[in-house]
Structures are given as C-alpha cells and as structure tokens.
Amino acid sequence: MEAFQLKLQRMKNYKQQLQYLLQKPIASPQFRQIFLECDQYQMIVQVLIEAKSDKISVVKEQLKLFGLLAECANENLSPQLPMIFTHLLKRIKDFESMSCVCTQVAEIVGKIVKHCCFDGDVLNSILKPLMNHLNQNAQHALCLTRVVQFLSYEILEQNALFLFRKFISLLNQQNGKVEILEGMAAIILSVEEQSDIFADEIIPHLQFLLSNQQWQVKKMALDILYSLVVLQKEKMQDHSYFKELMYELKSNKIKQVRDSASLILDVLQQNNQIQSNNSQQQSSQTQLDKQVTSVERQTNYGGQIKSQSQPQLLINTTNKQSHSNNALPPQPQTPSQQQMNRLSQTPAQTSKANTDEKLQLAVEAIQLLSGILKSKGICDSAETQQIDSILNRLNERESYKQPAMKFSQFNDTETFISKEAAEILREFKEKQRSDYLR
C-alpha cells in the first residue's frame, strides 16, 4: 500500500513539473529528463494534449514534444498512439490556414512512426483516425505519406498494396495530389521487386496526371513514370503513348518538367536498343544452333565429318555395328580414359592414305571448333591465340606436308593430334553445356 501511494505521489509530482514547464518557454532537455524518468505515458500524453495556446510559436513547440516523447519511449508509447494521432489531426483542422503548423504535424507523425510503429496492429491503430480525415485536407494526405516513408520495410511490404490503393482512391480529390503521388512513389521505390503490381494500378491514371495544370503534379507523375520505366522495362514497352507525351513535355515551360521528360526519353530509347540487341542475338543464336546440330566424341580415334543439309562435326568409332546393337548407350569416359583407348587402338603401322585421312580430320575438326568458339565469343584472346598456335603447329609439321614421312613419326604424330584435339573438344563441350547451346 505504501509503495502504491509512493508511486502515485511521484506521478503527481511529474504531472506538476510538466504543467509548470509548459507555462514557460519550452526547453527540450528538461522535458527529455522527465520523459526518460517517468513511465506513466498516458498521464504525460494527457498533460501535453491539455496544454493550450493561441500563439503559433508556442503551439509548434508543444507539438514537438510529442516527437521527443516518441524518441524517448519508443514502442512503449504504442498504446497511446491513437490518442496522440487524434490530437495531431485535430491540430491540423484548428490551424488549417497555417501551413507551417500543418507541415510540422506531418513531420511529427513521421517521427512517431519511425520510433514506435513496429507491427501491423500498431499501424492499424495509427491508420484508423487518419483514414477518417484524409478527404478533408491536403495535409492529411501528407501525414499518410509520412507514415509510408517512415515505416519499416517489413511492415510496409505487408501493407503496401492496401496503402497504394488508398492513395489511388484519393486522386479524385482536388487538393493534395502532390502529397498523394509522393506517397505512391515511396511505395514503388521501397518494394521495387514487386512493383509490377503497382504499375498495373497506376498506369491508367498517369496519362491524366501528366496533363494536370499544376506543374508540381506533372513533376511527381514523371518521377513515378521514371521509376516504372527503370523497374518495369518490358511492361512499359506496351505503352508507347508515353513516349509521345515525353516529346510534348520536353518543350514545357517549367525546367523541372523538361528535364524529367528528357531523362525518361533517354531511358526509353536505351530500353528499345537493348530489346533490339537481344532480338538480334536470339536470331543469331537460333541460326547458329541450326548450323551446328551435334558435336560428338567417341572413344576410337578414327572418324569422319559428314556434310548434310547443315554442317555437322561427327567423330565416329569404326566399330559402329557393335554400338548400334547395344541396348544401353556407352557410359561416358574421362579424357584420360579416352586418350588411353585411342592410343591402345592405334596400330603400329597403317596405310599412308588412312593416316593422311586421320590427320586431315583432326585439322578440320580443330578449325571448325575454333571458328565456332570465336563466333560465339566463348574464347578470350589468350585461348584464341592458343587455338591458332595449334593449327600453325599442325600445318608446319613435316608429317602433314610430306605424307611419306608419316610412317617413321606415326606414333608421335598420333599422340600429339589426339591430345590437342581432345583438349579442344573437351573445352568446347563444357562451354556448350554450361553457357550457350542449352
């Protein structure tokens, strides 16, 4: 009982201190000390609401105390937020002709949201009194905009669509369009990954807003359009009439409007160029895919290149019949295993014509593969030089220029060609599988 009486007495003392301080020029450090020491926030809010003054300067200082209280109490002030917001909105109505007071109220609203609003229930308690005043004054729309701007990302993401549609419903009112569009822009920039939903909601209204007589409204509408052009390139390509509007607004008498229109035109042209380049690349890719239909590596060294309606590189094993009779396809082998197979299957001696055919096949295979790699841009400069070096070394070998000498150097030539060709084929297949010919 004594503890309760002591607590009650302390609360009365804090209340008297607050009332006394409110009658003098307001000094923030004194109020901050009380706000940090006393946790009776309902009493504090009630005293601040009851403070009355007709002087604009005093009213502005009194309003600042709500922001200071939110900074000191943080989420502990959440139960008192509906009462605070109702009072702040009433202050806007009382001083409707005083734009400085109304603007300050909106800033205090933003500060309170920043320090105290951390879940959806608190947001709903804030929005309830605010929604009842939105159609009365442009400053009420500004208050809603400040709520959006100072909400945490998690809370805004959960309520973005509801708030955005609320802003759209307010576009028909005569006043507050700039403040409304500012809030919509804040939502789009905050949840840019999901901005396609909001694009569908706002695009039907943008053409009307861009023809508004107030240049500030045009400027805010252009800011939203710019965000959509950057974030939703493909969607905005379907609305070509915006490009015509930008050409018209480039000659607007207001510099801010002209600059924004020019910037949007530049982005639209860049998007068109990127889309055109992508289309050309896809067309070239399709054409090349048709030309190079298959690249196969088999375990045996011998093979042939078949020319059909489209060029193909097909290195086949000489044991075709045994492969065709197998029910299951052969298991893939590592390059080292394939190399050993090739060497083990190489005869000590072979005919001059057969060896010449093998060597010609390897040279043509490397030439075709190197051409494909270069045309696809897969090789960098070092790899291109390496391929060219292999070709030069092959062409410079006496065994290639003078087939009669192949018999004395057959094994060495066979080993060299098989290693180089296998390495290029392996690199090409890896690049083909991972990046280009999926």
Tab-separated table of C-alpha atoms in Angstrom:
chain	number	residue	atom	x	y	z
A	1	MET	CA	0.000	0.000	0.000
A	2	GLU	CA	2.820	2.347	0.845
A	3	ALA	CA	4.533	1.520	-2.462
A	4	PHE	CA	1.367	2.361	-4.376
A	5	GLN	CA	1.000	5.647	-2.519
A	6	LEU	CA	4.629	6.483	-3.238
A	7	LYS	CA	4.166	5.729	-6.944
A	8	LEU	CA	1.019	7.843	-7.069
A	9	GLN	CA	2.788	10.716	-5.385
A	10	ARG	CA	5.675	10.523	-7.841
A	11	MET	CA	3.235	10.618	-10.753
A	12	LYS	CA	1.594	13.730	-9.306
A	13	ASN	CA	4.986	15.353	-8.937
A	14	TYR	CA	5.874	14.640	-12.585
A	15	LYS	CA	2.481	15.992	-13.678
A	16	GLN	CA	3.013	19.206	-11.758
A	17	GLN	CA	6.504	19.565	-13.221
A	18	LEU	CA	5.141	19.140	-16.738
A	19	GLN	CA	2.343	21.642	-16.222
A	20	TYR	CA	4.801	24.116	-14.759
A	21	LEU	CA	7.285	23.693	-17.640
A	22	LEU	CA	4.539	24.081	-20.248
A	23	GLN	CA	3.730	27.536	-18.909
A	24	LYS	CA	7.282	28.715	-19.668
A	25	PRO	CA	9.369	28.803	-22.841
A	26	ILE	CA	9.837	25.170	-23.699
A	27	ALA	CA	13.310	23.734	-23.076
A	28	SER	CA	13.781	20.267	-24.547
A	29	PRO	CA	16.437	18.992	-22.076
A	30	GLN	CA	14.092	19.393	-19.103
A	31	PHE	CA	11.258	17.560	-20.844
A	32	ARG	CA	13.625	14.845	-22.075
A	33	GLN	CA	14.687	14.129	-18.490
A	34	ILE	CA	11.082	13.728	-17.361
A	35	PHE	CA	10.198	11.548	-20.371
A	36	LEU	CA	13.145	9.246	-19.611
A	37	GLU	CA	12.461	9.005	-15.862
A	38	CYS	CA	8.667	8.681	-15.845
A	39	ASP	CA	6.964	5.688	-17.479
A	40	GLN	CA	3.418	6.937	-16.972
A	41	TYR	CA	2.945	7.737	-20.640
A	42	GLN	CA	-0.838	8.044	-20.507
A	43	MET	CA	-0.518	10.827	-17.939
A	44	ILE	CA	2.200	12.558	-19.960
A	45	VAL	CA	0.151	12.438	-23.177
A	46	GLN	CA	-2.910	13.755	-21.393
A	47	VAL	CA	-0.956	16.722	-19.976
A	48	LEU	CA	0.517	17.532	-23.400
A	49	ILE	CA	-2.913	17.406	-25.046
A	50	GLU	CA	-4.461	19.678	-22.437
A	51	ALA	CA	-1.777	22.344	-22.967
A	52	LYS	CA	-3.459	25.185	-24.870
A	53	SER	CA	-2.092	28.284	-26.550
A	54	ASP	CA	-3.136	30.683	-29.283
A	55	LYS	CA	0.412	31.644	-30.187
A	56	ILE	CA	1.698	29.832	-33.257
A	57	SER	CA	5.270	29.672	-31.956
A	58	VAL	CA	4.124	28.084	-28.671
A	59	VAL	CA	1.855	25.615	-30.463
A	60	LYS	CA	4.742	24.486	-32.687
A	61	GLU	CA	6.971	23.908	-29.648
A	62	GLN	CA	4.227	21.962	-27.887
A	63	LEU	CA	3.764	19.751	-30.926
A	64	LYS	CA	7.473	18.979	-30.994
A	65	LEU	CA	7.151	17.445	-27.538
A	66	PHE	CA	5.163	14.526	-28.997
A	67	GLY	CA	8.104	13.722	-31.266
A	68	LEU	CA	10.503	13.991	-28.338
A	69	LEU	CA	8.298	11.681	-26.265
A	70	ALA	CA	8.260	9.099	-29.065
A	71	GLU	CA	12.054	9.277	-29.268
A	72	CYS	CA	12.381	8.609	-25.519
A	73	ALA	CA	9.632	5.995	-25.088
A	74	ASN	CA	9.897	4.116	-28.403
A	75	GLU	CA	7.476	1.160	-28.645
A	76	ASN	CA	6.320	1.700	-25.049
A	77	LEU	CA	4.276	4.605	-26.362
A	78	SER	CA	2.306	2.359	-28.772
A	79	PRO	CA	-0.886	2.133	-26.616
A	80	GLN	CA	-1.154	5.924	-26.611
A	81	LEU	CA	-0.698	6.423	-30.366
A	82	PRO	CA	-4.430	6.552	-31.305
A	83	MET	CA	-4.975	9.346	-28.774
A	84	ILE	CA	-1.868	11.206	-29.973
A	85	PHE	CA	-2.827	10.926	-33.652
A	86	THR	CA	-6.375	12.093	-32.991
A	87	HIS	CA	-4.968	15.168	-31.267
A	88	LEU	CA	-2.427	15.885	-34.022
A	89	LEU	CA	-5.067	15.640	-36.745
A	90	LYS	CA	-7.299	17.984	-34.775
A	91	ARG	CA	-4.426	20.467	-34.650
A	92	ILE	CA	-4.318	20.394	-38.469
A	93	LYS	CA	-8.000	21.253	-38.596
A	94	ASP	CA	-7.602	24.019	-35.984
A	95	PHE	CA	-4.721	25.638	-37.882
A	96	GLU	CA	-5.779	24.759	-41.400
A	97	SER	CA	-4.740	28.144	-42.736
A	98	MET	CA	-1.313	27.893	-41.085
A	99	SER	CA	0.706	25.734	-43.441
A	100	CYS	CA	3.744	25.829	-41.141
A	101	VAL	CA	1.778	24.151	-38.333
A	102	CYS	CA	0.223	21.569	-40.656
A	103	THR	CA	3.581	20.685	-42.232
A	104	GLN	CA	5.147	20.296	-38.790
A	105	VAL	CA	2.360	17.946	-37.710
A	106	ALA	CA	3.128	15.721	-40.706
A	107	GLU	CA	6.820	15.636	-39.816
A	108	ILE	CA	5.997	14.722	-36.196
A	109	VAL	CA	3.742	11.929	-37.468
A	110	GLY	CA	6.686	10.547	-39.434
A	111	LYS	CA	8.934	10.715	-36.383
A	112	ILE	CA	6.397	8.908	-34.206
A	113	VAL	CA	6.005	6.149	-36.799
A	114	LYS	CA	9.772	5.757	-37.060
A	115	HIS	CA	10.249	5.249	-33.301
A	116	CYS	CA	7.033	3.492	-32.262
A	117	CYS	CA	5.470	1.501	-35.133
A	118	PHE	CA	6.930	-1.986	-35.352
A	119	ASP	CA	3.958	-4.269	-36.102
A	120	GLY	CA	0.739	-4.336	-38.081
A	121	ASP	CA	-1.539	-3.816	-35.071
A	122	VAL	CA	0.180	-0.554	-34.186
A	123	LEU	CA	-0.077	0.576	-37.805
A	124	ASN	CA	-3.802	-0.141	-37.830
A	125	SER	CA	-4.244	1.892	-34.650
A	126	ILE	CA	-2.496	4.790	-36.380
A	127	LEU	CA	-4.385	4.497	-39.668
A	128	LYS	CA	-7.841	4.344	-38.107
A	129	PRO	CA	-8.007	8.027	-37.036
A	130	LEU	CA	-6.018	9.084	-40.107
A	131	MET	CA	-8.391	7.479	-42.611
A	132	ASN	CA	-11.304	9.466	-41.162
A	133	HIS	CA	-9.631	12.763	-42.101
A	134	LEU	CA	-7.975	12.002	-45.463
A	135	ASN	CA	-10.608	13.688	-47.632
A	136	GLN	CA	-10.668	16.894	-45.606
A	137	ASN	CA	-7.269	18.465	-46.178
A	138	ALA	CA	-4.154	18.022	-48.319
A	139	GLN	CA	-2.058	17.943	-45.137
A	140	HIS	CA	-3.834	14.800	-44.013
A	141	ALA	CA	-2.633	13.123	-47.230
A	142	LEU	CA	0.850	14.384	-46.392
A	143	CYS	CA	0.543	12.699	-42.986
A	144	LEU	CA	-0.258	9.389	-44.701
A	145	THR	CA	2.740	9.899	-46.981
A	146	ARG	CA	4.994	10.405	-43.962
A	147	VAL	CA	3.607	7.215	-42.430
A	148	VAL	CA	4.618	5.325	-45.581
A	149	GLN	CA	8.043	6.926	-45.762
A	150	PHE	CA	8.978	6.142	-42.160
A	151	LEU	CA	7.509	2.653	-41.843
A	152	SER	CA	9.973	-0.209	-41.564
A	153	TYR	CA	10.405	-2.230	-44.745
A	154	GLU	CA	8.786	-5.351	-43.277
A	155	ILE	CA	5.617	-3.536	-42.188
A	156	LEU	CA	5.391	-1.552	-45.427
A	157	GLU	CA	5.788	-4.676	-47.557
A	158	GLN	CA	2.875	-6.337	-45.777
A	159	ASN	CA	0.565	-3.322	-46.222
A	160	ALA	CA	1.918	-1.765	-49.427
A	161	LEU	CA	-0.932	-2.765	-51.744
A	162	PHE	CA	-3.618	-1.569	-49.307
A	163	LEU	CA	-1.878	1.786	-48.837
A	164	PHE	CA	-1.233	2.181	-52.563
A	165	ARG	CA	-4.868	1.612	-53.434
A	166	LYS	CA	-5.852	4.047	-50.712
A	167	PHE	CA	-3.673	6.680	-52.367
A	168	ILE	CA	-5.274	5.938	-55.749
A	169	SER	CA	-8.746	6.415	-54.269
A	170	LEU	CA	-7.649	9.886	-53.132
A	171	LEU	CA	-6.522	11.018	-56.600
A	172	ASN	CA	-10.013	12.322	-57.404
A	173	GLN	CA	-9.924	14.954	-54.691
A	174	GLN	CA	-8.922	18.440	-55.805
A	175	ASN	CA	-6.222	19.084	-53.200
A	176	GLY	CA	-3.224	17.078	-52.107
A	177	LYS	CA	-2.311	15.363	-55.386
A	178	VAL	CA	1.374	16.154	-54.972
A	179	GLU	CA	1.415	14.688	-51.471
A	180	ILE	CA	-0.518	11.618	-52.656
A	181	LEU	CA	1.866	10.981	-55.545
A	182	GLU	CA	4.824	11.403	-53.209
A	183	GLY	CA	3.476	8.570	-51.060
A	184	MET	CA	2.880	6.354	-54.100
A	185	ALA	CA	6.419	6.950	-55.322
A	186	ALA	CA	7.752	5.991	-51.893
A	187	ILE	CA	5.892	2.667	-52.037
A	188	ILE	CA	7.136	1.821	-55.549
A	189	LEU	CA	10.750	2.555	-54.642
A	190	SER	CA	10.502	0.614	-51.382
A	191	VAL	CA	9.168	-2.615	-52.895
A	192	GLU	CA	10.745	-2.366	-56.337
A	193	GLU	CA	10.860	-6.138	-56.890
A	194	GLN	CA	7.056	-6.333	-56.713
A	195	SER	CA	6.474	-3.026	-58.483
A	196	ASP	CA	4.720	-4.750	-61.412
A	197	ILE	CA	1.549	-4.952	-59.302
A	198	PHE	CA	1.646	-1.237	-58.567
A	199	ALA	CA	2.437	-0.442	-62.201
A	200	ASP	CA	-0.846	-2.038	-63.260
A	201	GLU	CA	-2.664	0.066	-60.656
A	202	ILE	CA	-1.167	3.477	-61.508
A	203	ILE	CA	-0.559	3.357	-65.295
A	204	PRO	CA	-4.227	4.086	-66.179
A	205	HIS	CA	-4.011	7.301	-64.121
A	206	LEU	CA	-0.630	8.581	-65.274
A	207	GLN	CA	-1.760	9.992	-68.608
A	208	PHE	CA	-4.397	12.102	-66.850
A	209	LEU	CA	-1.912	13.246	-64.190
A	210	LEU	CA	0.663	14.247	-66.813
A	211	SER	CA	-1.860	16.661	-68.323
A	212	ASN	CA	-2.624	18.314	-64.975
A	213	GLN	CA	-2.359	22.105	-64.925
A	214	GLN	CA	-0.128	22.143	-61.841
A	215	TRP	CA	3.482	21.580	-62.801
A	216	GLN	CA	4.228	20.049	-59.383
A	217	VAL	CA	1.685	17.311	-60.113
A	218	LYS	CA	3.274	16.713	-63.517
A	219	LYS	CA	6.718	16.522	-61.939
A	220	MET	CA	5.635	13.927	-59.356
A	221	ALA	CA	3.835	11.901	-62.044
A	222	LEU	CA	7.020	11.988	-64.143
A	223	ASP	CA	9.021	10.750	-61.152
A	224	ILE	CA	6.677	7.773	-60.805
A	225	LEU	CA	6.835	7.113	-64.564
A	226	TYR	CA	10.632	7.187	-64.451
A	227	SER	CA	10.644	4.603	-61.643
A	228	LEU	CA	8.387	2.315	-63.668
A	229	VAL	CA	10.422	2.746	-66.856
A	230	VAL	CA	13.545	1.670	-64.965
A	231	LEU	CA	11.992	-1.119	-62.863
A	232	GLN	CA	9.425	-2.486	-65.348
A	233	LYS	CA	11.097	-2.215	-68.757
A	234	GLU	CA	9.082	-4.894	-70.556
A	235	LYS	CA	5.730	-3.793	-69.164
A	236	MET	CA	6.305	-0.170	-70.156
A	237	GLN	CA	7.179	-1.181	-73.722
A	238	ASP	CA	3.486	-1.918	-74.233
A	239	HIS	CA	2.560	1.722	-73.503
A	240	SER	CA	4.158	3.573	-76.401
A	241	TYR	CA	1.941	6.627	-75.952
A	242	PHE	CA	4.122	7.696	-73.010
A	243	LYS	CA	6.942	8.297	-75.482
A	244	GLU	CA	4.794	10.744	-77.424
A	245	LEU	CA	3.849	12.520	-74.211
A	246	MET	CA	7.516	12.874	-73.289
A	247	TYR	CA	8.239	14.594	-76.603
A	248	GLU	CA	5.462	17.070	-75.825
A	249	LEU	CA	6.670	17.698	-72.262
A	250	LYS	CA	10.236	18.318	-73.479
A	251	SER	CA	9.020	21.732	-74.592
A	252	ASN	CA	7.223	22.528	-71.317
A	253	LYS	CA	7.965	25.962	-69.868
A	254	ILE	CA	8.974	24.511	-66.491
A	255	LYS	CA	12.577	23.322	-66.430
A	256	GLN	CA	12.000	20.525	-63.898
A	257	VAL	CA	9.317	19.047	-66.174
A	258	ARG	CA	11.514	19.348	-69.277
A	259	ASP	CA	14.461	17.683	-67.568
A	260	SER	CA	12.377	14.780	-66.261
A	261	ALA	CA	10.775	14.188	-69.680
A	262	SER	CA	14.191	14.179	-71.384
A	263	LEU	CA	15.550	11.716	-68.845
A	264	ILE	CA	12.614	9.337	-69.363
A	265	LEU	CA	13.049	9.547	-73.157
A	266	ASP	CA	16.707	8.586	-72.816
A	267	VAL	CA	15.816	5.540	-70.715
A	268	LEU	CA	13.062	4.500	-73.142
A	269	GLN	CA	15.490	4.685	-76.062
A	270	GLN	CA	18.071	2.650	-74.161
A	271	ASN	CA	15.423	0.030	-73.371
A	272	ASN	CA	14.444	-0.140	-77.053
A	273	GLN	CA	18.080	-0.571	-78.069
A	274	ILE	CA	18.627	-3.327	-75.520
A	275	GLN	CA	15.481	-5.109	-76.691
A	276	SER	CA	16.616	-4.838	-80.323
A	277	ASN	CA	20.069	-6.218	-79.487
A	278	ASN	CA	18.541	-9.111	-77.574
A	279	SER	CA	16.306	-9.952	-80.524
A	280	GLN	CA	19.279	-9.953	-82.897
A	281	GLN	CA	21.290	-12.152	-80.557
A	282	GLN	CA	18.432	-14.616	-80.242
A	283	SER	CA	18.081	-14.715	-84.021
A	284	SER	CA	21.820	-15.310	-84.476
A	285	GLN	CA	21.767	-17.958	-81.768
A	286	THR	CA	18.899	-19.796	-83.452
A	287	GLN	CA	20.661	-19.700	-86.808
A	288	LEU	CA	23.900	-20.982	-85.351
A	289	ASP	CA	22.084	-23.720	-83.442
A	290	LYS	CA	20.631	-24.925	-86.727
A	291	GLN	CA	24.058	-24.968	-88.356
A	292	VAL	CA	25.838	-26.810	-85.571
A	293	THR	CA	23.424	-29.634	-84.827
A	294	SER	CA	25.658	-32.023	-82.912
A	295	VAL	CA	29.192	-32.452	-81.656
A	296	GLU	CA	30.075	-35.981	-80.560
A	297	ARG	CA	33.237	-37.505	-79.183
A	298	GLN	CA	33.737	-41.246	-79.366
A	299	THR	CA	36.429	-43.435	-77.837
A	300	ASN	CA	38.046	-44.575	-81.083
A	301	TYR	CA	40.417	-42.141	-82.836
A	302	GLY	CA	39.203	-42.777	-86.360
A	303	GLY	CA	36.201	-40.903	-87.718
A	304	GLN	CA	34.758	-38.825	-90.462
A	305	ILE	CA	32.974	-35.497	-90.960
A	306	LYS	CA	29.588	-35.798	-92.576
A	307	SER	CA	28.222	-32.905	-94.596
A	308	GLN	CA	24.457	-32.889	-94.684
A	309	SER	CA	21.963	-30.068	-95.279
A	310	GLN	CA	23.605	-28.378	-92.223
A	311	PRO	CA	27.317	-28.863	-91.415
A	312	GLN	CA	27.972	-31.347	-88.626
A	313	LEU	CA	31.066	-32.464	-86.770
A	314	LEU	CA	30.716	-36.171	-86.024
A	315	ILE	CA	33.713	-38.243	-84.971
A	316	ASN	CA	32.510	-41.820	-85.102
A	317	THR	CA	34.084	-45.032	-83.961
A	318	THR	CA	34.952	-47.588	-86.586
A	319	ASN	CA	33.010	-50.148	-84.588
A	320	LYS	CA	29.603	-48.708	-85.499
A	321	GLN	CA	27.846	-52.039	-85.662
A	322	SER	CA	28.729	-53.055	-82.117
A	323	HIS	CA	27.426	-49.724	-80.780
A	324	SER	CA	24.185	-49.907	-82.706
A	325	ASN	CA	23.497	-53.365	-81.328
A	326	ASN	CA	23.847	-52.349	-77.710
A	327	ALA	CA	20.589	-51.724	-75.866
A	328	LEU	CA	22.184	-49.293	-73.438
A	329	PRO	CA	24.313	-46.294	-74.536
A	330	PRO	CA	28.016	-46.436	-73.608
A	331	GLN	CA	28.966	-44.839	-70.302
A	332	PRO	CA	30.831	-41.502	-70.609
A	333	GLN	CA	34.581	-41.725	-70.163
A	334	THR	CA	37.089	-39.269	-68.802
A	335	PRO	CA	39.516	-37.584	-71.252
A	336	SER	CA	42.379	-39.693	-69.857
A	337	GLN	CA	40.411	-42.923	-70.447
A	338	GLN	CA	39.531	-41.809	-73.969
A	339	GLN	CA	43.181	-40.940	-74.592
A	340	MET	CA	44.286	-44.400	-73.448
A	341	ASN	CA	41.640	-46.032	-75.656
A	342	ARG	CA	42.838	-44.079	-78.664
A	343	LEU	CA	46.482	-44.973	-78.058
A	344	SER	CA	45.696	-48.621	-77.368
A	345	GLN	CA	43.691	-48.865	-80.569
A	346	THR	CA	46.380	-47.200	-82.739
A	347	PRO	CA	48.211	-49.729	-84.911
A	348	ALA	CA	51.977	-49.629	-85.113
A	349	GLN	CA	51.751	-49.089	-88.815
A	350	THR	CA	48.920	-48.164	-91.120
A	351	SER	CA	48.454	-47.178	-94.648
A	352	LYS	CA	49.535	-43.766	-95.900
A	353	ALA	CA	46.003	-42.918	-97.069
A	354	ASN	CA	44.409	-43.874	-93.701
A	355	THR	CA	46.920	-41.813	-91.696
A	356	ASP	CA	46.527	-38.850	-94.017
A	357	GLU	CA	42.739	-39.063	-93.556
A	358	LYS	CA	43.083	-39.087	-89.762
A	359	LEU	CA	45.412	-36.097	-89.762
A	360	GLN	CA	43.171	-34.153	-92.132
A	361	LEU	CA	40.184	-34.984	-89.907
A	362	ALA	CA	41.938	-33.616	-86.796
A	363	VAL	CA	42.943	-30.383	-88.555
A	364	GLU	CA	39.433	-29.801	-89.898
A	365	ALA	CA	37.902	-30.619	-86.506
A	366	ILE	CA	40.103	-28.067	-84.755
A	367	GLN	CA	39.400	-25.459	-87.463
A	368	LEU	CA	35.630	-25.938	-87.207
A	369	LEU	CA	35.618	-25.870	-83.423
A	370	SER	CA	37.853	-22.816	-83.235
A	371	GLY	CA	35.582	-20.996	-85.693
A	372	ILE	CA	32.521	-21.848	-83.607
A	373	LEU	CA	34.196	-20.732	-80.396
A	374	LYS	CA	35.284	-17.438	-81.937
A	375	SER	CA	31.880	-16.692	-83.457
A	376	LYS	CA	30.179	-17.385	-80.121
A	377	GLY	CA	32.631	-15.167	-78.270
A	378	ILE	CA	33.475	-18.022	-75.916
A	379	CYS	CA	37.251	-17.749	-76.310
A	380	ASP	CA	39.186	-14.880	-74.899
A	381	SER	CA	42.257	-13.538	-76.692
A	382	ALA	CA	44.628	-15.968	-74.977
A	383	GLU	CA	42.521	-19.003	-75.908
A	384	THR	CA	42.171	-17.780	-79.488
A	385	GLN	CA	45.959	-17.467	-79.763
A	386	GLN	CA	46.359	-20.951	-78.322
A	387	ILE	CA	43.998	-22.470	-80.911
A	388	ASP	CA	45.749	-20.601	-83.724
A	389	SER	CA	49.084	-21.853	-82.399
A	390	ILE	CA	47.843	-25.461	-82.512
A	391	LEU	CA	46.736	-25.040	-86.119
A	392	ASN	CA	50.050	-23.470	-87.077
A	393	ARG	CA	51.998	-26.270	-85.407
A	394	LEU	CA	49.916	-28.882	-87.222
A	395	ASN	CA	50.328	-27.191	-90.591
A	396	GLU	CA	54.070	-26.746	-90.071
A	397	ARG	CA	54.744	-30.421	-89.271
A	398	GLU	CA	56.624	-32.258	-91.987
A	399	SER	CA	54.399	-35.275	-91.475
A	400	TYR	CA	51.467	-33.225	-92.734
A	401	LYS	CA	53.262	-31.555	-95.619
A	402	GLN	CA	55.069	-34.736	-96.644
A	403	PRO	CA	52.817	-37.755	-96.112
A	404	ALA	CA	55.671	-40.150	-96.960
A	405	MET	CA	57.336	-39.272	-93.619
A	406	LYS	CA	54.319	-40.191	-91.546
A	407	PHE	CA	55.372	-43.802	-91.181
A	408	SER	CA	58.556	-43.005	-89.285
A	409	GLN	CA	56.801	-40.498	-86.981
A	410	PHE	CA	53.380	-42.102	-86.843
A	411	ASN	CA	53.080	-42.733	-83.122
A	412	ASP	CA	54.363	-39.292	-82.162
A	413	THR	CA	52.032	-37.576	-84.627
A	414	GLU	CA	49.091	-39.650	-83.450
A	415	THR	CA	49.762	-38.751	-79.793
A	416	PHE	CA	50.156	-35.045	-80.486
A	417	ILE	CA	46.998	-34.699	-82.574
A	418	SER	CA	44.840	-36.778	-80.232
A	419	LYS	CA	45.921	-34.738	-77.152
A	420	GLU	CA	45.317	-31.353	-78.762
A	421	ALA	CA	42.038	-32.337	-80.428
A	422	ALA	CA	40.720	-33.999	-77.260
A	423	GLU	CA	41.519	-30.921	-75.169
A	424	ILE	CA	39.744	-28.549	-77.550
A	425	LEU	CA	36.762	-30.864	-77.836
A	426	ARG	CA	36.560	-31.164	-74.026
A	427	GLU	CA	36.645	-27.377	-73.525
A	428	PHE	CA	34.082	-26.843	-76.242
A	429	LYS	CA	31.670	-29.410	-74.791
A	430	GLU	CA	31.946	-27.870	-71.310
A	431	LYS	CA	31.273	-24.358	-72.597
A	432	GLN	CA	28.489	-25.653	-74.825
A	433	ARG	CA	26.799	-27.449	-71.950
A	434	SER	CA	27.127	-24.663	-69.367
A	435	ASP	CA	26.573	-21.403	-71.247
A	436	TYR	CA	25.403	-21.369	-74.840
A	437	LEU	CA	23.898	-24.417	-76.558
A	438	ARG	CA	21.456	-25.461	-73.807
